[in-house]
């Protein structure tokens, strides 16, 4: 069941065998064998461990009639019961794209509008902006039967800094 470093996977040499190498002391021999079976069969480790266990065959009364050998014979008996090692390929496959530049903040309600409260009285500072719309808009009065020349083609937005009043006048 060993995968040699020169073995080709999809036309490229397998670099994951370093984790299952004999010199890796972080994994037990049973975990190394389980990891190699996982790479070779491409099924999850829990299912591999089920296939490594012998299967009891019962009769109608519930008594064990016979024991069939495991589907996957292993070198180590503890391969069927050892803790699952971390597979780097599976970890990479389950990763999600995260944007580290996104941050959320909440506005402090007591400081809302601090910049304009004491500085301006209503009517002291009024900002205006104009906009143009290419698609003619319908008039507020009438039944929509006006010609394109009589419809709205834009407007002006007025904003008062002191009272925070916003008014839109269509033109």
PDB file of C-alpha atoms in Angstrom:
ATOM      1  CA  UNK A   1       0.000   0.000   0.000  1.00  0.00           C
ATOM      2  CA  UNK A   2       2.989   2.359  -0.058  1.00  0.00           C
ATOM      3  CA  UNK A   3       2.977   5.293  -2.450  1.00  0.00           C
ATOM      4  CA  UNK A   4       6.439   6.007  -3.699  1.00  0.00           C
ATOM      5  CA  UNK A   5       7.594   9.613  -4.292  1.00  0.00           C
ATOM      6  CA  UNK A   6       8.129   8.826  -7.963  1.00  0.00           C
ATOM      7  CA  UNK A   7       4.512   7.662  -8.423  1.00  0.00           C
ATOM      8  CA  UNK A   8       2.623   9.975 -10.739  1.00  0.00           C
ATOM      9  CA  UNK A   9      -0.745  11.478  -9.823  1.00  0.00           C
ATOM     10  CA  UNK A  10      -2.445  13.198 -12.796  1.00  0.00           C
ATOM     11  CA  UNK A  11       0.884  13.603 -14.592  1.00  0.00           C
ATOM     12  CA  UNK A  12       2.706  15.125 -11.598  1.00  0.00           C
ATOM     13  CA  UNK A  13       4.791  13.492  -8.929  1.00  0.00           C
ATOM     14  CA  UNK A  14       3.123  13.057  -5.565  1.00  0.00           C
ATOM     15  CA  UNK A  15       4.545  15.421  -2.954  1.00  0.00           C
ATOM     16  CA  UNK A  16       2.221  14.335  -0.121  1.00  0.00           C
ATOM     17  CA  UNK A  17       4.220  11.185   0.634  1.00  0.00           C
ATOM     18  CA  UNK A  18       6.511  13.209   2.896  1.00  0.00           C
ATOM     19  CA  UNK A  19       3.797  13.162   5.577  1.00  0.00           C
ATOM     20  CA  UNK A  20       3.561   9.366   5.473  1.00  0.00           C
ATOM     21  CA  UNK A  21       7.338   8.845   5.360  1.00  0.00           C
ATOM     22  CA  UNK A  22       8.987   6.616   8.000  1.00  0.00           C
ATOM     23  CA  UNK A  23      10.963   9.602   9.306  1.00  0.00           C
ATOM     24  CA  UNK A  24       7.776  11.487  10.283  1.00  0.00           C
ATOM     25  CA  UNK A  25       7.445  10.888  14.018  1.00  0.00           C
ATOM     26  CA  UNK A  26       4.241  12.924  14.424  1.00  0.00           C
ATOM     27  CA  UNK A  27       2.067  10.096  13.062  1.00  0.00           C
ATOM     28  CA  UNK A  28       1.836   6.497  14.227  1.00  0.00           C
ATOM     29  CA  UNK A  29       2.401   3.692  11.739  1.00  0.00           C
ATOM     30  CA  UNK A  30      -1.328   2.969  11.687  1.00  0.00           C
ATOM     31  CA  UNK A  31      -2.130   6.639  10.920  1.00  0.00           C
ATOM     32  CA  UNK A  32       0.442   6.660   8.118  1.00  0.00           C
ATOM     33  CA  UNK A  33      -1.153   3.561   6.613  1.00  0.00           C
ATOM     34  CA  UNK A  34      -4.639   5.095   6.949  1.00  0.00           C
ATOM     35  CA  UNK A  35      -3.439   8.293   5.270  1.00  0.00           C
ATOM     36  CA  UNK A  36      -1.898   6.332   2.387  1.00  0.00           C
ATOM     37  CA  UNK A  37      -5.129   4.365   1.892  1.00  0.00           C
ATOM     38  CA  UNK A  38      -7.085   7.639   1.937  1.00  0.00           C
ATOM     39  CA  UNK A  39      -4.843   9.115  -0.777  1.00  0.00           C
ATOM     40  CA  UNK A  40      -4.957   5.960  -2.867  1.00  0.00           C
ATOM     41  CA  UNK A  41      -8.721   5.261  -2.670  1.00  0.00           C
ATOM     42  CA  UNK A  42      -9.982   8.866  -2.372  1.00  0.00           C
ATOM     43  CA  UNK A  43     -12.670   8.000   0.154  1.00  0.00           C
ATOM     44  CA  UNK A  44     -13.083   9.351   3.674  1.00  0.00           C
ATOM     45  CA  UNK A  45     -11.083   7.862   6.513  1.00  0.00           C
ATOM     46  CA  UNK A  46     -14.102   6.686   8.515  1.00  0.00           C
ATOM     47  CA  UNK A  47     -15.231   4.549   5.581  1.00  0.00           C
ATOM     48  CA  UNK A  48     -11.707   3.161   5.119  1.00  0.00           C
ATOM     49  CA  UNK A  49     -11.649   2.132   8.784  1.00  0.00           C
ATOM     50  CA  UNK A  50     -14.994   0.357   8.327  1.00  0.00           C
ATOM     51  CA  UNK A  51     -13.514  -1.574   5.398  1.00  0.00           C
ATOM     52  CA  UNK A  52     -10.465  -2.522   7.494  1.00  0.00           C
ATOM     53  CA  UNK A  53     -12.573  -4.214  10.200  1.00  0.00           C
ATOM     54  CA  UNK A  54     -13.744  -7.836  10.036  1.00  0.00           C
ATOM     55  CA  UNK A  55     -17.516  -8.226   9.588  1.00  0.00           C
ATOM     56  CA  UNK A  56     -19.586 -10.464  11.854  1.00  0.00           C
ATOM     57  CA  UNK A  57     -22.304 -12.500  10.112  1.00  0.00           C
ATOM     58  CA  UNK A  58     -25.366 -13.206  12.288  1.00  0.00           C
ATOM     59  CA  UNK A  59     -28.155 -15.790  11.999  1.00  0.00           C
ATOM     60  CA  UNK A  60     -31.873 -15.161  12.646  1.00  0.00           C
ATOM     61  CA  UNK A  61     -31.440 -15.638  16.407  1.00  0.00           C
ATOM     62  CA  UNK A  62     -28.736 -12.970  16.560  1.00  0.00           C
ATOM     63  CA  UNK A  63     -25.838 -15.334  17.130  1.00  0.00           C
ATOM     64  CA  UNK A  64     -22.539 -14.857  15.297  1.00  0.00           C
ATOM     65  CA  UNK A  65     -22.312 -17.534  12.620  1.00  0.00           C
ATOM     66  CA  UNK A  66     -19.023 -16.535  11.069  1.00  0.00           C
ATOM     67  CA  UNK A  67     -16.610 -13.660  10.703  1.00  0.00           C
ATOM     68  CA  UNK A  68     -15.694 -12.500   7.221  1.00  0.00           C
ATOM     69  CA  UNK A  69     -12.209 -11.067   6.690  1.00  0.00           C
ATOM     70  CA  UNK A  70     -11.793  -7.305   6.223  1.00  0.00           C
ATOM     71  CA  UNK A  71     -12.234  -5.923   2.711  1.00  0.00           C
ATOM     72  CA  UNK A  72      -8.984  -3.948   3.057  1.00  0.00           C
ATOM     73  CA  UNK A  73      -6.270  -5.990   4.734  1.00  0.00           C
ATOM     74  CA  UNK A  74      -3.765  -3.816   6.621  1.00  0.00           C
ATOM     75  CA  UNK A  75      -0.281  -4.231   8.056  1.00  0.00           C
ATOM     76  CA  UNK A  76      -1.277  -2.814  11.443  1.00  0.00           C
ATOM     77  CA  UNK A  77      -4.319  -3.979  13.407  1.00  0.00           C
ATOM     78  CA  UNK A  78      -4.863  -0.510  14.905  1.00  0.00           C
ATOM     79  CA  UNK A  79      -5.429   1.099  11.481  1.00  0.00           C
ATOM     80  CA  UNK A  80      -9.141   0.285  11.832  1.00  0.00           C
ATOM     81  CA  UNK A  81      -9.405   2.104  15.172  1.00  0.00           C
ATOM     82  CA  UNK A  82      -6.725   4.838  15.214  1.00  0.00           C
ATOM     83  CA  UNK A  83      -7.442   8.579  15.355  1.00  0.00           C
ATOM     84  CA  UNK A  84      -7.858  10.232  11.964  1.00  0.00           C
ATOM     85  CA  UNK A  85      -4.788  12.183  10.836  1.00  0.00           C
ATOM     86  CA  UNK A  86      -5.232  15.551   9.138  1.00  0.00           C
ATOM     87  CA  UNK A  87      -5.223  15.327   5.340  1.00  0.00           C
ATOM     88  CA  UNK A  88      -3.896  18.551   3.827  1.00  0.00           C
ATOM     89  CA  UNK A  89      -5.727  17.959   0.524  1.00  0.00           C
ATOM     90  CA  UNK A  90      -9.068  17.675   2.322  1.00  0.00           C
ATOM     91  CA  UNK A  91      -8.341  20.795   4.378  1.00  0.00           C
ATOM     92  CA  UNK A  92      -7.517  22.764   1.217  1.00  0.00           C
ATOM     93  CA  UNK A  93     -10.645  21.488  -0.526  1.00  0.00           C
ATOM     94  CA  UNK A  94     -12.874  22.654   2.354  1.00  0.00           C
ATOM     95  CA  UNK A  95     -11.418  26.161   2.539  1.00  0.00           C
ATOM     96  CA  UNK A  96     -13.548  29.170   1.726  1.00  0.00           C
ATOM     97  CA  UNK A  97     -12.384  32.469   0.258  1.00  0.00           C
ATOM     98  CA  UNK A  98     -12.215  35.128   2.947  1.00  0.00           C
ATOM     99  CA  UNK A  99     -11.573  38.814   2.504  1.00  0.00           C
ATOM    100  CA  UNK A 100      -9.328  40.023   5.322  1.00  0.00           C
ATOM    101  CA  UNK A 101      -9.876  43.703   4.449  1.00  0.00           C
ATOM    102  CA  UNK A 102     -13.560  43.678   5.417  1.00  0.00           C
ATOM    103  CA  UNK A 103     -14.316  45.166   8.802  1.00  0.00           C
ATOM    104  CA  UNK A 104     -17.617  45.980  10.390  1.00  0.00           C
ATOM    105  CA  UNK A 105     -18.239  48.881  12.715  1.00  0.00           C
ATOM    106  CA  UNK A 106     -21.253  50.210  14.520  1.00  0.00           C
ATOM    107  CA  UNK A 107     -22.087  53.895  14.723  1.00  0.00           C
ATOM    108  CA  UNK A 108     -22.204  55.380  18.186  1.00  0.00           C
ATOM    109  CA  UNK A 109     -25.696  56.792  18.605  1.00  0.00           C
ATOM    110  CA  UNK A 110     -24.611  59.548  20.997  1.00  0.00           C
ATOM    111  CA  UNK A 111     -22.185  60.977  18.429  1.00  0.00           C
ATOM    112  CA  UNK A 112     -24.557  60.845  15.450  1.00  0.00           C
ATOM    113  CA  UNK A 113     -24.729  64.234  13.707  1.00  0.00           C
ATOM    114  CA  UNK A 114     -22.028  65.808  15.894  1.00  0.00           C
ATOM    115  CA  UNK A 115     -20.384  67.586  12.977  1.00  0.00           C
ATOM    116  CA  UNK A 116     -23.446  69.621  12.000  1.00  0.00           C
ATOM    117  CA  UNK A 117     -25.433  70.153  15.214  1.00  0.00           C
ATOM    118  CA  UNK A 118     -23.746  73.180  16.733  1.00  0.00           C
ATOM    119  CA  UNK A 119     -22.281  74.643  13.588  1.00  0.00           C
ATOM    120  CA  UNK A 120     -25.263  75.414  11.372  1.00  0.00           C
ATOM    121  CA  UNK A 121     -28.756  76.697  11.937  1.00  0.00           C
ATOM    122  CA  UNK A 122     -31.462  75.630   9.463  1.00  0.00           C
ATOM    123  CA  UNK A 123     -30.924  77.627   6.275  1.00  0.00           C
ATOM    124  CA  UNK A 124     -27.266  78.542   7.007  1.00  0.00           C
ATOM    125  CA  UNK A 125     -25.761  76.035   4.582  1.00  0.00           C
ATOM    126  CA  UNK A 126     -27.716  74.556   1.682  1.00  0.00           C
ATOM    127  CA  UNK A 127     -26.069  72.228  -0.826  1.00  0.00           C
ATOM    128  CA  UNK A 128     -27.487  71.646  -4.296  1.00  0.00           C
ATOM    129  CA  UNK A 129     -26.876  69.096  -6.983  1.00  0.00           C
ATOM    130  CA  UNK A 130     -28.469  68.562 -10.381  1.00  0.00           C
ATOM    131  CA  UNK A 131     -29.093  65.332 -12.247  1.00  0.00           C
ATOM    132  CA  UNK A 132     -30.101  64.439 -15.813  1.00  0.00           C
ATOM    133  CA  UNK A 133     -32.140  61.386 -16.797  1.00  0.00           C
ATOM    134  CA  UNK A 134     -32.036  60.126 -20.387  1.00  0.00           C
ATOM    135  CA  UNK A 135     -35.342  58.262 -20.094  1.00  0.00           C
ATOM    136  CA  UNK A 136     -38.139  60.861 -19.742  1.00  0.00           C
ATOM    137  CA  UNK A 137     -40.108  60.490 -16.508  1.00  0.00           C
ATOM    138  CA  UNK A 138     -43.868  60.760 -16.107  1.00  0.00           C
ATOM    139  CA  UNK A 139     -45.398  63.908 -14.625  1.00  0.00           C
ATOM    140  CA  UNK A 140     -47.006  63.678 -11.175  1.00  0.00           C
ATOM    141  CA  UNK A 141     -50.308  64.919 -12.609  1.00  0.00           C
ATOM    142  CA  UNK A 142     -52.014  63.566 -15.699  1.00  0.00           C
ATOM    143  CA  UNK A 143     -52.483  60.127 -17.177  1.00  0.00           C
ATOM    144  CA  UNK A 144     -49.067  59.578 -18.779  1.00  0.00           C
ATOM    145  CA  UNK A 145     -50.163  60.736 -22.249  1.00  0.00           C
ATOM    146  CA  UNK A 146     -47.797  63.719 -22.361  1.00  0.00           C
ATOM    147  CA  UNK A 147     -45.274  63.952 -25.165  1.00  0.00           C
ATOM    148  CA  UNK A 148     -41.565  63.354 -24.419  1.00  0.00           C
ATOM    149  CA  UNK A 149     -40.880  67.114 -24.417  1.00  0.00           C
ATOM    150  CA  UNK A 150     -43.391  67.689 -21.567  1.00  0.00           C
ATOM    151  CA  UNK A 151     -42.002  64.937 -19.282  1.00  0.00           C
ATOM    152  CA  UNK A 152     -39.323  65.185 -16.568  1.00  0.00           C
ATOM    153  CA  UNK A 153     -35.716  64.992 -17.814  1.00  0.00           C
ATOM    154  CA  UNK A 154     -33.855  65.620 -14.542  1.00  0.00           C
ATOM    155  CA  UNK A 155     -34.029  67.662 -11.407  1.00  0.00           C
ATOM    156  CA  UNK A 156     -32.289  69.459  -8.566  1.00  0.00           C
ATOM    157  CA  UNK A 157     -31.565  68.066  -5.103  1.00  0.00           C
ATOM    158  CA  UNK A 158     -31.443  70.532  -2.171  1.00  0.00           C
ATOM    159  CA  UNK A 159     -29.879  69.504   1.145  1.00  0.00           C
ATOM    160  CA  UNK A 160     -29.953  71.663   4.301  1.00  0.00           C
ATOM    161  CA  UNK A 161     -26.997  70.886   6.639  1.00  0.00           C
ATOM    162  CA  UNK A 162     -28.616  72.366   9.748  1.00  0.00           C
ATOM    163  CA  UNK A 163     -32.012  70.666   9.630  1.00  0.00           C
ATOM    164  CA  UNK A 164     -30.978  67.712   7.429  1.00  0.00           C
ATOM    165  CA  UNK A 165     -33.943  68.412   5.180  1.00  0.00           C
ATOM    166  CA  UNK A 166     -33.625  67.037   1.643  1.00  0.00           C
ATOM    167  CA  UNK A 167     -35.872  68.218  -1.158  1.00  0.00           C
ATOM    168  CA  UNK A 168     -35.961  67.056  -4.784  1.00  0.00           C
ATOM    169  CA  UNK A 169     -37.460  69.267  -7.480  1.00  0.00           C
ATOM    170  CA  UNK A 170     -38.070  67.549 -10.837  1.00  0.00           C
ATOM    171  CA  UNK A 171     -37.560  69.558 -14.026  1.00  0.00           C
TER     172      UNK A 171
END
